[in-house]
Short mmCIF file of C-alpha atoms and ligand atoms in Angstrom, two decimals:
data_model
loop_
_atom_site.label_atom_id
_atom_site.label_comp_id
_atom_site.label_asym_id
_atom_site.label_seq_id
_atom_site.Cartn_x
_atom_site.Cartn_y
_atom_site.Cartn_z
CA MET J 1305 -17.40 192.57 49.11
CA SER J 1306 -17.44 196.32 50.20
CA GLY J 1307 -17.60 198.09 46.76
CA GLY J 1308 -13.86 197.08 46.52
CA LEU J 1309 -12.47 194.99 44.63
CA GLU J 1310 -14.74 193.38 41.70
CA PHE J 1311 -13.76 189.70 41.06
CA ASP J 1312 -14.95 190.24 37.34
CA GLU J 1313 -13.21 187.78 34.16
CA ASP J 1314 -10.62 190.43 33.87
CA THR J 1315 -9.61 190.22 38.16
CA SER J 1316 -9.61 187.17 37.92
CA ARG J 1317 -7.18 186.04 35.48
CA LYS J 1318 -5.11 188.61 37.13
CA VAL J 1319 -5.13 187.26 40.02
CA GLU J 1320 -4.90 183.95 39.08
CA ALA J 1321 -1.71 184.59 37.46
CA LEU J 1322 -0.92 186.57 40.81
CA TYR J 1323 -1.00 183.41 42.55
CA LEU J 1324 1.07 180.89 40.16
CA THR J 1325 4.22 182.83 40.99
CA PRO J 1326 6.75 180.59 43.13
CA ASP J 1327 5.66 182.62 46.33
CA VAL J 1328 1.77 181.59 47.22
CA VAL J 1329 3.07 178.40 45.36
CA GLU J 1330 4.61 178.01 47.90
CA GLN J 1331 1.45 179.43 50.26
CA ARG J 1332 -0.08 176.59 48.58
CA CYS J 1333 2.26 173.83 49.99
CA LEU J 1334 2.29 175.45 53.77
CA VAL J 1335 -1.53 175.10 53.30
CA LEU J 1336 -1.62 171.65 52.20
CA LYS J 1337 0.95 170.61 54.87
CA ALA J 1338 -1.06 172.40 57.87
CA LEU J 1339 -4.22 170.92 56.72
CA GLN J 1340 -3.13 167.16 56.35
CA LEU J 1341 -5.13 165.67 54.23
CA ARG J 1342 -5.97 162.30 53.90
CA GLU J 1343 -7.56 160.45 51.51
CA GLY J 1344 -11.26 160.04 51.45
CA GLU J 1345 -12.03 163.47 53.73
CA ARG J 1346 -14.80 165.70 52.69
CA VAL J 1347 -13.06 169.12 52.52
CA LEU J 1348 -14.66 173.09 51.75
CA ASP J 1349 -12.40 175.98 50.11
CA VAL J 1350 -14.39 179.07 51.23
CA GLY J 1351 -13.77 181.42 48.30
CA SER J 1352 -12.10 179.12 45.54
CA GLY J 1353 -11.53 181.38 43.75
CA PRO J 1354 -9.39 180.32 40.33
CA GLY J 1355 -9.72 176.82 42.29
CA LEU J 1356 -5.73 176.48 41.72
CA LEU J 1357 -6.15 174.80 45.58
CA ALA J 1358 -8.98 173.22 45.02
CA TYR J 1359 -7.10 171.19 42.22
CA ASP J 1360 -4.02 170.32 45.03
CA MET J 1361 -6.62 169.25 47.56
CA ALA J 1362 -8.52 166.91 45.09
CA ALA J 1363 -5.43 165.31 43.71
CA SER J 1364 -5.36 164.93 48.35
CA VAL J 1365 -8.52 162.94 48.73
CA GLY J 1366 -8.52 161.55 45.68
CA PRO J 1367 -11.58 160.09 43.49
CA VAL J 1368 -13.60 158.14 46.63
CA GLY J 1369 -13.57 162.13 48.84
CA ARG J 1370 -15.18 165.37 48.09
CA VAL J 1371 -13.53 169.12 47.35
CA CYS J 1372 -16.13 171.56 47.62
CA GLY J 1373 -15.71 174.83 46.48
CA ILE J 1374 -18.33 178.06 46.95
CA ASP J 1375 -17.87 182.19 45.47
CA ILE J 1376 -19.42 185.07 44.65
CA SER J 1377 -17.76 185.64 41.76
CA GLU J 1378 -19.14 183.72 39.00
CA ASP J 1379 -16.06 184.30 36.24
CA MET J 1380 -14.21 182.95 39.69
CA LEU J 1381 -16.75 179.35 39.30
CA ALA J 1382 -15.94 179.06 35.97
CA MET J 1383 -12.37 179.20 36.43
CA SER J 1384 -12.42 176.82 38.91
CA ARG J 1385 -14.83 174.25 36.73
CA ARG J 1386 -12.11 174.99 33.97
CA ARG J 1387 -9.43 173.61 36.14
CA CYS J 1388 -10.51 170.47 38.15
CA ALA J 1389 -13.10 169.03 34.99
CA ASN J 1390 -11.25 165.58 34.81
CA GLN J 1391 -11.55 165.66 39.20
CA PRO J 1392 -15.21 165.15 39.36
CA TRP J 1393 -15.45 164.66 42.75
CA THR J 1394 -15.19 168.73 43.16
CA GLU J 1395 -18.10 170.43 42.82
CA PHE J 1396 -17.90 174.74 42.88
CA GLN J 1397 -21.13 176.57 44.03
CA ARG J 1398 -22.28 180.44 44.29
CA ALA J 1399 -22.79 181.40 47.98
CA ASP J 1400 -21.28 183.44 49.74
CA ALA J 1401 -18.99 183.25 53.28
CA THR J 1402 -21.49 184.25 55.73
CA LYS J 1403 -23.92 181.85 54.06
CA LEU J 1404 -22.50 178.76 53.36
CA PRO J 1405 -25.35 175.76 51.83
CA HIS J 1406 -23.83 173.09 53.36
CA PRO J 1407 -25.53 170.89 56.47
CA ASP J 1408 -23.87 171.17 59.72
CA ASP J 1409 -21.04 168.85 60.46
CA ALA J 1410 -20.33 168.04 56.64
CA PHE J 1411 -16.89 168.94 56.46
CA ASP J 1412 -13.51 166.89 57.56
CA ALA J 1413 -11.18 170.16 56.94
CA ALA J 1414 -11.89 173.57 55.34
CA VAL J 1415 -9.89 176.37 54.30
CA SER J 1416 -9.86 180.23 53.13
CA THR J 1417 -7.14 181.95 51.64
CA GLN J 1418 -7.49 185.70 51.15
CA VAL J 1419 -10.58 185.78 51.57
CA TYR J 1420 -12.25 186.80 54.72
CA GLU J 1421 -10.67 190.23 54.41
CA TYR J 1422 -12.94 191.13 51.94
CA VAL J 1423 -16.20 190.01 54.49
CA ALA J 1424 -17.49 192.08 56.61
CA ASP J 1425 -18.88 190.42 58.85
CA ILE J 1426 -16.27 188.14 60.24
CA SER J 1427 -18.17 186.93 63.14
CA THR J 1428 -20.74 185.41 61.03
CA ALA J 1429 -18.60 183.61 58.15
CA LEU J 1430 -16.26 181.89 61.00
CA ALA J 1431 -19.41 180.75 62.88
CA GLU J 1432 -20.75 178.97 59.37
CA LEU J 1433 -17.16 178.11 58.78
CA HIS J 1434 -17.41 176.18 62.75
CA ARG J 1435 -21.09 175.18 62.17
CA VAL J 1436 -19.93 173.03 58.76
CA THR J 1437 -16.81 171.63 60.33
CA ARG J 1438 -17.62 168.11 61.69
CA PRO J 1439 -16.40 167.83 66.08
CA GLY J 1440 -12.89 166.78 65.78
CA GLY J 1441 -12.65 168.31 61.90
CA ARG J 1442 -9.90 171.15 61.33
CA VAL J 1443 -9.44 174.14 59.59
CA VAL J 1444 -6.94 176.46 57.96
CA VAL J 1445 -7.12 180.50 57.24
CA VAL J 1446 -5.13 182.87 55.36
CA ASP J 1447 -5.13 185.98 55.32
CA THR J 1448 -2.88 189.36 54.64
CA ASP J 1449 -2.22 192.07 57.28
CA TYR J 1450 -1.46 195.03 54.57
CA ASP J 1451 0.34 197.38 57.52
CA SER J 1452 3.58 195.07 56.98
CA LEU J 1453 3.77 195.89 53.62
CA VAL J 1454 7.82 197.74 53.15
CA VAL J 1455 8.47 198.91 49.93
CA TYR J 1456 11.50 201.06 48.70
CA THR J 1457 10.10 204.40 46.82
CA SER J 1458 12.30 207.66 46.92
CA ASP J 1459 8.34 209.09 46.74
CA GLN J 1460 6.89 208.27 50.09
CA ALA J 1461 3.84 210.98 49.45
CA ARG J 1462 3.31 209.21 46.45
CA MET J 1463 2.95 205.80 47.48
CA GLU J 1464 1.02 207.37 50.74
CA ARG J 1465 -1.79 208.41 48.22
CA VAL J 1466 -1.48 205.19 46.35
CA LEU J 1467 -1.75 203.27 49.21
CA SER J 1468 -4.54 204.65 51.18
CA ALA J 1469 -6.71 204.22 47.48
CA TRP J 1470 -5.52 200.26 48.04
CA GLY J 1471 -7.10 200.53 51.33
CA ASP J 1472 -10.63 200.78 49.76
CA HIS J 1473 -9.74 197.23 48.15
CA PHE J 1474 -10.42 195.24 51.44
CA VAL J 1475 -12.71 195.33 53.86
CA HIS J 1476 -10.43 194.02 56.75
CA GLY J 1477 -6.84 194.96 56.74
CA GLY J 1478 -5.45 193.44 59.71
CA LEU J 1479 -7.79 191.14 59.71
CA PRO J 1480 -4.93 188.63 61.03
CA ARG J 1481 -4.63 190.78 64.51
CA THR J 1482 -8.20 190.01 65.62
CA LEU J 1483 -8.32 186.52 64.30
CA THR J 1484 -7.12 184.34 66.94
CA GLY J 1485 -9.97 186.15 69.40
CA GLN J 1486 -12.88 186.11 66.56
CA LEU J 1487 -11.40 181.93 65.92
CA ARG J 1488 -11.60 181.50 69.94
CA ASP J 1489 -14.84 183.16 69.78
CA ALA J 1490 -16.83 181.15 66.69
CA GLY J 1491 -15.50 178.30 68.92
CA PHE J 1492 -12.36 176.68 67.67
CA THR J 1493 -8.82 175.89 69.27
CA ILE J 1494 -5.75 177.09 68.08
CA ARG J 1495 -3.40 174.86 67.20
CA GLN J 1496 -0.84 177.00 65.18
CA ARG J 1497 -0.31 180.42 63.72
CA ASP J 1498 3.03 180.67 60.88
CA VAL J 1499 3.75 183.96 58.92
CA VAL J 1500 3.49 183.58 54.78
CA PRO J 1501 6.19 186.11 54.09
CA MET J 1502 5.45 187.44 50.54
CA PHE J 1503 9.50 188.93 49.96
CA ASN J 1504 10.66 190.05 46.92
CA PRO J 1505 14.01 192.27 47.15
CA GLU J 1506 14.27 191.54 43.14
CA TYR J 1507 11.92 193.24 40.67
CA HIS J 1508 11.87 190.29 38.56
CA ASP J 1509 8.56 188.97 36.34
CA ASN J 1510 7.17 185.71 37.07
CA THR J 1511 6.77 187.27 41.15
CA TYR J 1512 3.98 188.41 43.37
CA ALA J 1513 5.62 192.34 44.09
CA ARG J 1514 5.52 192.67 40.51
CA ARG J 1515 2.06 191.20 39.36
CA MET J 1516 0.66 192.33 42.85
CA LEU J 1517 1.98 196.33 42.35
CA ALA J 1518 0.04 195.85 38.82
CA ILE J 1519 -3.14 194.71 40.13
CA VAL J 1520 -2.71 197.93 42.72
CA ALA J 1521 -1.70 200.44 39.79
CA SER J 1522 -4.77 199.63 37.62
CA PHE J 1523 -7.26 199.76 40.90
CA VAL J 1524 -6.22 202.47 42.73
CA VAL J 1525 -6.52 205.04 38.96
CA GLY J 1526 -9.93 207.21 40.08
CA ARG J 1527 -10.14 206.67 43.61
CA ARG J 1528 -8.87 209.65 46.02
CA GLY J 1529 -7.46 211.62 43.67
CA VAL J 1530 -5.35 209.42 42.50
CA SER J 1531 -4.74 209.74 38.27
CA GLN J 1532 -3.62 207.55 35.82
CA GLU J 1533 -0.89 209.54 35.04
CA GLU J 1534 0.15 209.02 38.67
CA ALA J 1535 -0.38 205.07 39.17
CA ASN J 1536 1.48 205.06 35.51
CA ALA J 1537 4.36 207.11 37.84
CA TRP J 1538 4.08 205.41 40.64
CA LEU J 1539 4.54 201.76 38.44
CA ALA J 1540 7.45 202.91 36.53
CA GLU J 1541 9.34 203.98 39.38
CA PHE J 1542 9.71 200.24 40.19
CA SER J 1543 10.79 199.64 37.47
CA GLU J 1544 13.21 201.73 37.16
CA LEU J 1545 14.28 200.42 41.04
CA GLY J 1546 14.47 197.32 39.59
CA GLU J 1547 17.12 198.24 37.24
CA GLN J 1548 19.30 199.89 39.27
CA GLY J 1549 19.82 196.71 41.61
CA LYS J 1550 17.33 198.81 45.04
CA PHE J 1551 13.58 197.04 44.86
CA PHE J 1552 12.36 196.06 47.89
CA PHE J 1553 9.36 194.31 48.42
CA SER J 1554 7.92 192.55 51.74
CA LEU J 1555 4.48 191.37 52.65
CA ASN J 1556 3.16 189.24 55.18
CA ARG J 1557 0.37 186.67 55.07
CA TYR J 1558 -0.71 185.06 57.97
CA LEU J 1559 -1.57 181.48 58.33
CA PHE J 1560 -3.97 180.44 61.37
CA VAL J 1561 -4.77 176.23 62.13
CA ALA J 1562 -7.43 175.89 64.43
CA ASP J 1563 -9.81 172.92 65.68
CA LYS J 1564 -12.92 171.78 65.53
CA ILE J 1565 -12.80 170.11 69.31
CA ALA J 1566 -14.64 166.94 69.38
CA VAL J 1567 -17.53 166.91 72.27
CA ARG J 1568 -17.02 164.20 74.41
C1 LIG O 2970 -8.01 187.35 46.57
S1 LIG O 2970 -9.24 185.46 46.49
C2 LIG O 2970 -8.52 184.23 46.89
C3 LIG O 2970 -8.74 182.80 45.66
C4 LIG O 2970 -8.18 182.03 46.84
N1 LIG O 2970 -8.79 181.14 47.91
C5 LIG O 2970 -6.71 181.41 46.50
O1 LIG O 2970 -6.09 181.79 48.09
O2 LIG O 2970 -6.67 181.28 45.42
C6 LIG O 2970 -10.38 186.53 47.01
C7 LIG O 2970 -11.99 185.20 46.71
O3 LIG O 2970 -12.86 185.09 47.72
C8 LIG O 2970 -13.42 185.45 47.15
N2 LIG O 2970 -14.89 186.07 47.67
C9 LIG O 2970 -14.94 187.31 48.09
N3 LIG O 2970 -15.85 187.63 48.99
C10 LIG O 2970 -16.81 186.58 49.12
C11 LIG O 2970 -17.82 186.15 50.05
N4 LIG O 2970 -18.40 186.63 50.70
N5 LIG O 2970 -17.74 185.04 50.05
C12 LIG O 2970 -17.82 183.95 48.84
N6 LIG O 2970 -16.21 184.57 48.42
C13 LIG O 2970 -16.12 185.78 48.22
C14 LIG O 2970 -13.47 186.39 45.53
O4 LIG O 2970 -14.83 185.98 44.71
C15 LIG O 2970 -12.88 185.78 45.20
O5 LIG O 2970 -12.57 184.96 43.88
#
């Protein structure tokens, strides 16, 4: 995880609220559509976080299927176990994406959304993903490219200071740009790639932009010289812009679908 964002209880709750916004609900629909899960299938969720996707996947595969989630954060694991308590065909284990606790070819499908950008050793993580997916199985990976962020501000210098401090929260800020090659190097065949925009041209409460900007404001305090006052002023500008009808936010995530080709 890199000395960046700690997925402790407080952050886990904020991430859960962020991921319940309609923007991220829509992303989960796209992930489920790409996965095409069938009843009885075995699915792995790498970095299962608050368990929102695991819950939906468990509904798709049903009690004769299996959903396994792994995560390095005990607070996230507790949240996902609570969420899926009435789906006993789910299980959540503490493990690292680079060392999956599952046998070879164990899953029909595997998914990892918004996780690999925090994992330093991507080639080992993707090799592990390939190892545990059965021949003929498929994977879906979603990550953000933070250079795709477009936000209106009247104070560009302050924006750059804040974003430079926010840059400490991930290991790979532009992972989607290299994922095609990295998935191929791990042995996968790319089937589909899509952009998933988080586009909020209004500053409304239940939006990805508003909740994400609040997480950024609390993370950056004390990093790279950003003070509490500066972070507060940075965040306050978005409320003002929202009231004036001038708020604008766009950030792209990218979705990859890849297959582990069965050897004949
Ligand atoms: C932004 S959250 C995404 C959660 C979930 N995949 C989702 O989309 O709802 C990132 C998650 O990745 C987990 N994570 C980060 N580094 C990890 C690693 N090396 N191995 C396993 N999980 C990791 C964090 O604990 C956190 O739960």
